[in-house]
Amino acid sequence: MKAKNIRLYYGIFLSVFTCLLGVAFIAVTLVIFSEGNWQAGAYSRDLVAKMLFPLSIPFYLWIAAIITGFVLSEVYPYKQRSVNKIKESVTLKRLAARLPEGSGEEYESDMRKITVEKRSRLIAYATCAAICFAGAIASGIFLLNPAHFAQSTSVNDSMLKVLANVGPWVLAAFAACVGLTLFEKYSMLREITILKGLISKNKGNPVVKYNSSETRFNAFFARVREILSSKYFLWSVRGVLAAVAVTFIILGVFNQGMRDVLTKAINICMECIGLG
């Protein structure tokens, strides 16, 4: 087995192991800070030790896996190649500009496959955007409704409510973005393969002239991408986020939120960490 494959497979294993261990720690933490355990004294040493003990062996195995990964990186060092990899979108654009004219059933079949790939990517973009937008709306409705937190007697109850109602939407949006990235890459690779085959089979034929509607469609999305990636748009987003952050900080100061945070910090230092 090649050194590159060994590093790849071990990296996948370590990543999955790390994610599973993290999920296990989060689950145990939620159990510790559940309502029943909280009333029984969640900060007690005995309760925390009892709940975390089953994770001790996987944790030590995870440490050993990290050390093993370091050893593998020394045994099979990574050789950096000074090759500038061209993005799939750039390659696709260049090949599309060289698409030759053709005829026949095979040519039409390949052109339909290209159309399907483009349409599939548009559907994937729309689906991901819809999931993120729906998650933002649902999370905002829950977080901005004071009635959801009016009956909470502790901060932990409120955080558990937020985690239960907002957490799934955040995970769904994250999964949608990751899935879109992977799907977009492999869809473009499939389209690149089809375009290369068409160029090879119909070499010497005149280049296809795109119709005006398709040209305007591509130009519109190119303009949108240019605007979203411009420094002015990015600085505008940062400015809006900074203004929102300052606004919430000021509101927190006026509604005694700063005093509550200071009180909680003092209690944690005096009771949990044990500085007192």
mmCIF file of C-alpha atoms in Angstrom:
data_model
loop_
_atom_site.group_PDB
_atom_site.id
_atom_site.type_symbol
_atom_site.label_atom_id
_atom_site.label_comp_id
_atom_site.label_asym_id
_atom_site.label_seq_id
_atom_site.Cartn_x
_atom_site.Cartn_y
_atom_site.Cartn_z
ATOM 1 C CA MET A 1 0.000 0.000 0.000
ATOM 2 C CA LYS A 2 1.315 3.427 -0.887
ATOM 3 C CA ALA A 3 2.335 5.841 1.855
ATOM 4 C CA LYS A 4 -0.240 8.356 0.597
ATOM 5 C CA ASN A 5 -3.077 5.825 0.984
ATOM 6 C CA ILE A 6 -1.890 4.832 4.455
ATOM 7 C CA ARG A 7 -1.967 8.464 5.608
ATOM 8 C CA LEU A 8 -5.356 8.981 3.959
ATOM 9 C CA TYR A 9 -7.038 5.945 5.523
ATOM 10 C CA TYR A 10 -5.551 6.610 8.941
ATOM 11 C CA GLY A 11 -6.573 10.259 8.739
ATOM 12 C CA ILE A 12 -10.156 9.227 7.954
ATOM 13 C CA PHE A 13 -10.138 6.767 10.868
ATOM 14 C CA LEU A 14 -8.762 9.354 13.304
ATOM 15 C CA SER A 15 -11.261 11.989 12.144
ATOM 16 C CA VAL A 16 -14.231 9.649 12.603
ATOM 17 C CA PHE A 17 -12.882 8.466 15.970
ATOM 18 C CA THR A 18 -12.469 12.090 17.129
ATOM 19 C CA CYS A 19 -16.010 13.018 16.067
ATOM 20 C CA LEU A 20 -17.534 9.996 17.809
ATOM 21 C CA LEU A 21 -15.593 10.683 20.999
ATOM 22 C CA GLY A 22 -16.672 14.336 20.909
ATOM 23 C CA VAL A 23 -20.312 13.348 20.476
ATOM 24 C CA ALA A 24 -19.975 10.940 23.403
ATOM 25 C CA PHE A 25 -18.541 13.673 25.639
ATOM 26 C CA ILE A 26 -21.359 16.050 24.668
ATOM 27 C CA ALA A 27 -23.964 13.378 25.417
ATOM 28 C CA VAL A 28 -22.465 12.635 28.826
ATOM 29 C CA THR A 29 -22.272 16.358 29.605
ATOM 30 C CA LEU A 30 -25.956 16.772 28.799
ATOM 31 C CA VAL A 31 -26.797 13.872 31.082
ATOM 32 C CA ILE A 32 -24.695 15.374 33.883
ATOM 33 C CA PHE A 33 -26.391 18.740 33.584
ATOM 34 C CA SER A 34 -29.882 17.348 33.151
ATOM 35 C CA GLU A 35 -32.484 18.545 35.583
ATOM 36 C CA GLY A 36 -32.348 15.544 37.904
ATOM 37 C CA ASN A 37 -28.570 15.363 38.176
ATOM 38 C CA TRP A 38 -28.338 19.135 38.492
ATOM 39 C CA GLN A 39 -30.574 19.116 41.551
ATOM 40 C CA ALA A 40 -28.499 16.268 42.982
ATOM 41 C CA GLY A 41 -25.303 18.315 42.595
ATOM 42 C CA ALA A 42 -23.818 18.145 39.114
ATOM 43 C CA TYR A 43 -20.576 19.725 40.286
ATOM 44 C CA SER A 44 -19.875 16.905 42.717
ATOM 45 C CA ARG A 45 -16.705 14.962 42.065
ATOM 46 C CA ASP A 46 -18.382 11.590 42.525
ATOM 47 C CA LEU A 47 -21.107 12.226 39.928
ATOM 48 C CA VAL A 48 -18.739 13.590 37.305
ATOM 49 C CA ALA A 49 -16.283 10.730 37.838
ATOM 50 C CA LYS A 50 -19.071 8.151 37.635
ATOM 51 C CA MET A 51 -20.435 9.560 34.365
ATOM 52 C CA LEU A 52 -17.082 10.130 32.659
ATOM 53 C CA PHE A 53 -15.426 6.856 33.692
ATOM 54 C CA PRO A 54 -16.868 4.810 30.766
ATOM 55 C CA LEU A 55 -15.187 7.269 28.373
ATOM 56 C CA SER A 56 -11.753 6.916 29.944
ATOM 57 C CA ILE A 57 -10.704 3.896 27.844
ATOM 58 C CA PRO A 58 -11.827 5.436 24.491
ATOM 59 C CA PHE A 59 -10.097 8.671 25.515
ATOM 60 C CA TYR A 60 -6.797 6.887 26.194
ATOM 61 C CA LEU A 61 -7.161 5.027 22.901
ATOM 62 C CA TRP A 62 -7.694 8.383 21.178
ATOM 63 C CA ILE A 63 -4.480 9.727 22.726
ATOM 64 C CA ALA A 64 -2.677 6.594 21.530
ATOM 65 C CA ALA A 65 -4.155 7.073 18.046
ATOM 66 C CA ILE A 66 -2.807 10.645 17.922
ATOM 67 C CA ILE A 67 0.658 9.420 18.919
ATOM 68 C CA THR A 68 0.402 6.679 16.287
ATOM 69 C CA GLY A 69 -0.546 9.284 13.688
ATOM 70 C CA PHE A 70 2.537 11.315 14.566
ATOM 71 C CA VAL A 71 4.706 8.192 14.206
ATOM 72 C CA LEU A 72 3.131 7.422 10.815
ATOM 73 C CA SER A 73 3.803 10.974 9.652
ATOM 74 C CA GLU A 74 7.483 10.415 10.447
ATOM 75 C CA VAL A 75 7.626 6.954 8.905
ATOM 76 C CA TYR A 76 5.692 7.990 5.799
ATOM 77 C CA PRO A 77 6.547 11.689 5.341
ATOM 78 C CA TYR A 78 4.397 13.804 3.067
ATOM 79 C CA LYS A 79 6.190 15.068 -0.011
ATOM 80 C CA GLN A 80 4.911 18.471 -0.965
ATOM 81 C CA ARG A 81 4.640 18.899 -4.711
ATOM 82 C CA SER A 82 4.918 22.372 -6.146
ATOM 83 C CA VAL A 83 1.946 21.970 -8.465
ATOM 84 C CA ASN A 84 -0.676 24.658 -8.797
ATOM 85 C CA LYS A 85 -3.949 22.773 -8.901
ATOM 86 C CA ILE A 86 -6.569 24.434 -11.039
ATOM 87 C CA LYS A 87 -10.076 24.600 -9.627
ATOM 88 C CA GLU A 88 -12.730 22.430 -11.214
ATOM 89 C CA SER A 89 -14.823 25.505 -12.050
ATOM 90 C CA VAL A 90 -11.937 27.083 -13.998
ATOM 91 C CA THR A 91 -11.259 23.859 -15.893
ATOM 92 C CA LEU A 92 -14.952 23.481 -16.648
ATOM 93 C CA LYS A 93 -15.177 27.021 -17.991
ATOM 94 C CA ARG A 94 -12.154 26.516 -20.248
ATOM 95 C CA LEU A 95 -13.439 23.233 -21.634
ATOM 96 C CA ALA A 96 -16.932 24.655 -22.196
ATOM 97 C CA ALA A 97 -15.395 27.424 -24.308
ATOM 98 C CA ARG A 98 -13.836 24.743 -26.557
ATOM 99 C CA LEU A 99 -16.955 22.576 -26.901
ATOM 100 C CA PRO A 100 -17.188 21.541 -30.584
ATOM 101 C CA GLU A 101 -20.308 21.082 -32.640
ATOM 102 C CA GLY A 102 -21.409 17.577 -33.459
ATOM 103 C CA SER A 103 -24.287 15.351 -34.399
ATOM 104 C CA GLY A 104 -25.590 11.887 -33.829
ATOM 105 C CA GLU A 105 -27.246 10.047 -30.989
ATOM 106 C CA GLU A 106 -24.069 9.725 -28.922
ATOM 107 C CA TYR A 107 -23.354 13.453 -29.160
ATOM 108 C CA GLU A 108 -26.904 14.362 -28.136
ATOM 109 C CA SER A 109 -26.745 11.892 -25.238
ATOM 110 C CA ASP A 110 -23.546 13.496 -23.914
ATOM 111 C CA MET A 111 -25.062 16.962 -24.239
ATOM 112 C CA ARG A 112 -28.093 15.830 -22.245
ATOM 113 C CA LYS A 113 -25.772 14.517 -19.532
ATOM 114 C CA ILE A 114 -24.089 17.928 -19.359
ATOM 115 C CA THR A 115 -27.469 19.610 -19.029
ATOM 116 C CA VAL A 116 -28.450 17.188 -16.263
ATOM 117 C CA GLU A 117 -25.245 17.945 -14.327
ATOM 118 C CA LYS A 118 -25.818 21.709 -14.560
ATOM 119 C CA ARG A 119 -29.440 21.351 -13.523
ATOM 120 C CA SER A 120 -28.498 19.057 -10.632
ATOM 121 C CA ARG A 121 -26.030 21.624 -9.303
ATOM 122 C CA LEU A 122 -28.640 24.379 -9.478
ATOM 123 C CA ILE A 123 -31.101 22.171 -7.563
ATOM 124 C CA ALA A 124 -28.389 21.431 -4.980
ATOM 125 C CA TYR A 125 -27.654 25.167 -4.563
ATOM 126 C CA ALA A 126 -31.347 25.936 -4.120
ATOM 127 C CA THR A 127 -31.840 23.064 -1.650
ATOM 128 C CA CYS A 128 -28.877 24.093 0.501
ATOM 129 C CA ALA A 129 -30.008 27.721 0.497
ATOM 130 C CA ALA A 130 -33.556 26.684 1.445
ATOM 131 C CA ILE A 131 -32.315 24.540 4.361
ATOM 132 C CA CYS A 132 -30.068 27.327 5.684
ATOM 133 C CA PHE A 133 -32.806 29.936 5.283
ATOM 134 C CA ALA A 134 -35.420 27.736 6.970
ATOM 135 C CA GLY A 135 -33.013 26.993 9.821
ATOM 136 C CA ALA A 136 -32.257 30.691 10.306
ATOM 137 C CA ILE A 137 -35.961 31.585 10.355
ATOM 138 C CA ALA A 138 -36.913 28.752 12.739
ATOM 139 C CA SER A 139 -33.988 29.491 15.079
ATOM 140 C CA GLY A 140 -34.759 33.212 15.071
ATOM 141 C CA ILE A 141 -38.424 32.627 15.877
ATOM 142 C CA PHE A 142 -37.490 30.431 18.840
ATOM 143 C CA LEU A 143 -34.702 32.652 20.190
ATOM 144 C CA LEU A 144 -36.642 35.912 19.847
ATOM 145 C CA ASN A 145 -39.718 34.595 21.681
ATOM 146 C CA PRO A 146 -39.380 35.418 25.418
ATOM 147 C CA ALA A 147 -42.120 32.915 26.268
ATOM 148 C CA HIS A 148 -39.726 30.034 25.571
ATOM 149 C CA PHE A 149 -37.511 31.150 28.456
ATOM 150 C CA ALA A 150 -40.032 32.687 30.860
ATOM 151 C CA GLN A 151 -40.545 29.502 32.901
ATOM 152 C CA SER A 152 -36.880 28.468 33.027
ATOM 153 C CA THR A 153 -35.486 28.439 36.556
ATOM 154 C CA SER A 154 -31.839 27.980 35.606
ATOM 155 C CA VAL A 155 -29.430 28.815 32.828
ATOM 156 C CA ASN A 156 -28.883 25.121 32.142
ATOM 157 C CA ASP A 157 -32.574 24.572 31.364
ATOM 158 C CA SER A 158 -32.494 27.478 28.926
ATOM 159 C CA MET A 159 -29.350 26.183 27.224
ATOM 160 C CA LEU A 160 -30.845 22.707 26.908
ATOM 161 C CA LYS A 161 -33.935 24.217 25.282
ATOM 162 C CA VAL A 162 -31.790 26.170 22.839
ATOM 163 C CA LEU A 163 -29.735 23.064 22.073
ATOM 164 C CA ALA A 164 -32.831 20.958 21.480
ATOM 165 C CA ASN A 165 -34.592 23.492 19.233
ATOM 166 C CA VAL A 166 -31.726 25.282 17.468
ATOM 167 C CA GLY A 167 -29.075 22.551 17.442
ATOM 168 C CA PRO A 168 -30.792 20.309 14.848
ATOM 169 C CA TRP A 169 -31.162 23.238 12.444
ATOM 170 C CA VAL A 170 -27.492 24.141 12.830
ATOM 171 C CA LEU A 171 -26.465 20.539 12.188
ATOM 172 C CA ALA A 172 -28.808 20.332 9.184
ATOM 173 C CA ALA A 173 -27.369 23.528 7.676
ATOM 174 C CA PHE A 174 -23.804 22.337 8.279
ATOM 175 C CA ALA A 175 -24.532 18.943 6.724
ATOM 176 C CA ALA A 176 -26.221 20.628 3.750
ATOM 177 C CA CYS A 177 -23.206 22.870 3.112
ATOM 178 C CA VAL A 178 -20.774 19.954 3.367
ATOM 179 C CA GLY A 179 -22.949 17.825 1.088
ATOM 180 C CA LEU A 180 -23.246 20.679 -1.422
ATOM 181 C CA THR A 181 -19.478 21.123 -1.526
ATOM 182 C CA LEU A 182 -18.868 17.421 -2.165
ATOM 183 C CA PHE A 183 -21.695 17.118 -4.689
ATOM 184 C CA GLU A 184 -20.572 20.229 -6.588
ATOM 185 C CA LYS A 185 -17.022 18.921 -6.897
ATOM 186 C CA TYR A 186 -17.965 15.461 -8.135
ATOM 187 C CA SER A 187 -20.648 16.849 -10.452
ATOM 188 C CA MET A 188 -18.108 19.168 -12.038
ATOM 189 C CA LEU A 189 -15.633 16.310 -12.379
ATOM 190 C CA ARG A 190 -18.270 14.238 -14.178
ATOM 191 C CA GLU A 191 -19.071 17.133 -16.505
ATOM 192 C CA ILE A 192 -15.354 17.702 -17.163
ATOM 193 C CA THR A 193 -14.994 14.042 -18.145
ATOM 194 C CA ILE A 194 -17.927 14.325 -20.565
ATOM 195 C CA LEU A 195 -16.564 17.546 -22.089
ATOM 196 C CA LYS A 196 -13.123 16.044 -22.583
ATOM 197 C CA GLY A 197 -14.702 13.082 -24.359
ATOM 198 C CA LEU A 198 -16.746 15.378 -26.634
ATOM 199 C CA ILE A 199 -13.711 17.489 -27.501
ATOM 200 C CA SER A 200 -11.680 14.369 -28.275
ATOM 201 C CA LYS A 201 -14.389 12.735 -30.426
ATOM 202 C CA ASN A 202 -15.302 15.885 -32.377
ATOM 203 C CA LYS A 203 -11.870 17.422 -32.682
ATOM 204 C CA GLY A 204 -11.655 19.862 -35.587
ATOM 205 C CA ASN A 205 -15.349 20.775 -35.645
ATOM 206 C CA PRO A 206 -16.420 24.417 -35.142
ATOM 207 C CA VAL A 207 -16.918 25.602 -31.576
ATOM 208 C CA VAL A 208 -20.487 25.728 -30.281
ATOM 209 C CA LYS A 209 -21.904 29.235 -30.013
ATOM 210 C CA TYR A 210 -23.963 29.656 -26.866
ATOM 211 C CA ASN A 211 -27.344 31.269 -27.256
ATOM 212 C CA SER A 212 -27.989 34.678 -25.779
ATOM 213 C CA SER A 213 -30.218 33.431 -22.946
ATOM 214 C CA GLU A 214 -27.575 30.999 -21.669
ATOM 215 C CA THR A 215 -24.900 33.678 -21.977
ATOM 216 C CA ARG A 216 -26.996 36.140 -19.958
ATOM 217 C CA PHE A 217 -27.727 33.423 -17.390
ATOM 218 C CA ASN A 218 -24.031 32.628 -16.896
ATOM 219 C CA ALA A 219 -23.131 36.319 -16.856
ATOM 220 C CA PHE A 220 -25.740 36.970 -14.146
ATOM 221 C CA PHE A 221 -24.352 34.269 -11.831
ATOM 222 C CA ALA A 222 -20.795 35.393 -12.572
ATOM 223 C CA ARG A 223 -21.783 38.922 -11.532
ATOM 224 C CA VAL A 224 -23.447 37.633 -8.350
ATOM 225 C CA ARG A 225 -20.318 35.644 -7.427
ATOM 226 C CA GLU A 226 -18.168 38.694 -8.102
ATOM 227 C CA ILE A 227 -20.303 40.867 -5.812
ATOM 228 C CA LEU A 228 -20.424 38.298 -2.994
ATOM 229 C CA SER A 229 -16.634 37.823 -3.092
ATOM 230 C CA SER A 230 -15.763 41.531 -3.334
ATOM 231 C CA LYS A 231 -13.998 43.192 -0.430
ATOM 232 C CA TYR A 232 -16.722 45.847 -0.158
ATOM 233 C CA PHE A 233 -19.420 43.222 0.415
ATOM 234 C CA LEU A 234 -17.266 41.377 2.968
ATOM 235 C CA TRP A 235 -16.503 44.569 4.863
ATOM 236 C CA SER A 236 -20.204 45.472 4.792
ATOM 237 C CA VAL A 237 -21.113 42.103 6.345
ATOM 238 C CA ARG A 238 -18.410 42.538 8.986
ATOM 239 C CA GLY A 239 -19.684 46.022 9.743
ATOM 240 C CA VAL A 240 -23.260 44.813 10.174
ATOM 241 C CA LEU A 241 -22.137 41.970 12.453
ATOM 242 C CA ALA A 242 -20.017 44.364 14.506
ATOM 243 C CA ALA A 243 -22.961 46.772 14.854
ATOM 244 C CA VAL A 244 -25.261 43.931 15.953
ATOM 245 C CA ALA A 245 -22.674 42.746 18.487
ATOM 246 C CA VAL A 246 -22.221 46.238 19.952
ATOM 247 C CA THR A 247 -26.011 46.687 20.114
ATOM 248 C CA PHE A 248 -26.484 43.446 22.044
ATOM 249 C CA ILE A 249 -23.633 44.331 24.398
ATOM 250 C CA ILE A 250 -25.222 47.705 25.159
ATOM 251 C CA LEU A 251 -28.631 46.095 25.680
ATOM 252 C CA GLY A 252 -27.052 43.536 28.007
ATOM 253 C CA VAL A 253 -25.449 46.292 30.086
ATOM 254 C CA PHE A 254 -28.734 48.198 30.451
ATOM 255 C CA ASN A 255 -30.810 45.130 31.421
ATOM 256 C CA GLN A 256 -28.290 44.064 34.095
ATOM 257 C CA GLY A 257 -27.019 41.189 31.967
ATOM 258 C CA MET A 258 -23.411 42.167 32.671
ATOM 259 C CA ARG A 259 -24.054 41.897 36.412
ATOM 260 C CA ASP A 260 -25.597 38.430 35.958
ATOM 261 C CA VAL A 261 -22.578 37.235 33.974
ATOM 262 C CA LEU A 262 -20.203 38.635 36.608
ATOM 263 C CA THR A 263 -22.157 36.900 39.368
ATOM 264 C CA LYS A 264 -22.074 33.568 37.519
ATOM 265 C CA ALA A 265 -18.322 33.943 36.887
ATOM 266 C CA ILE A 266 -17.709 34.597 40.575
ATOM 267 C CA ASN A 267 -19.806 31.578 41.576
ATOM 268 C CA ILE A 268 -17.952 29.328 39.152
ATOM 269 C CA CYS A 269 -14.565 30.486 40.460
ATOM 270 C CA MET A 270 -15.580 30.144 44.097
ATOM 271 C CA GLU A 271 -17.594 26.911 43.902
ATOM 272 C CA CYS A 272 -16.459 24.923 40.864
ATOM 273 C CA ILE A 273 -12.783 25.730 40.366
ATOM 274 C CA GLY A 274 -12.272 26.185 44.092
ATOM 275 C CA LEU A 275 -10.380 29.475 44.302
ATOM 276 C CA GLY A 276 -12.269 30.222 47.516
#
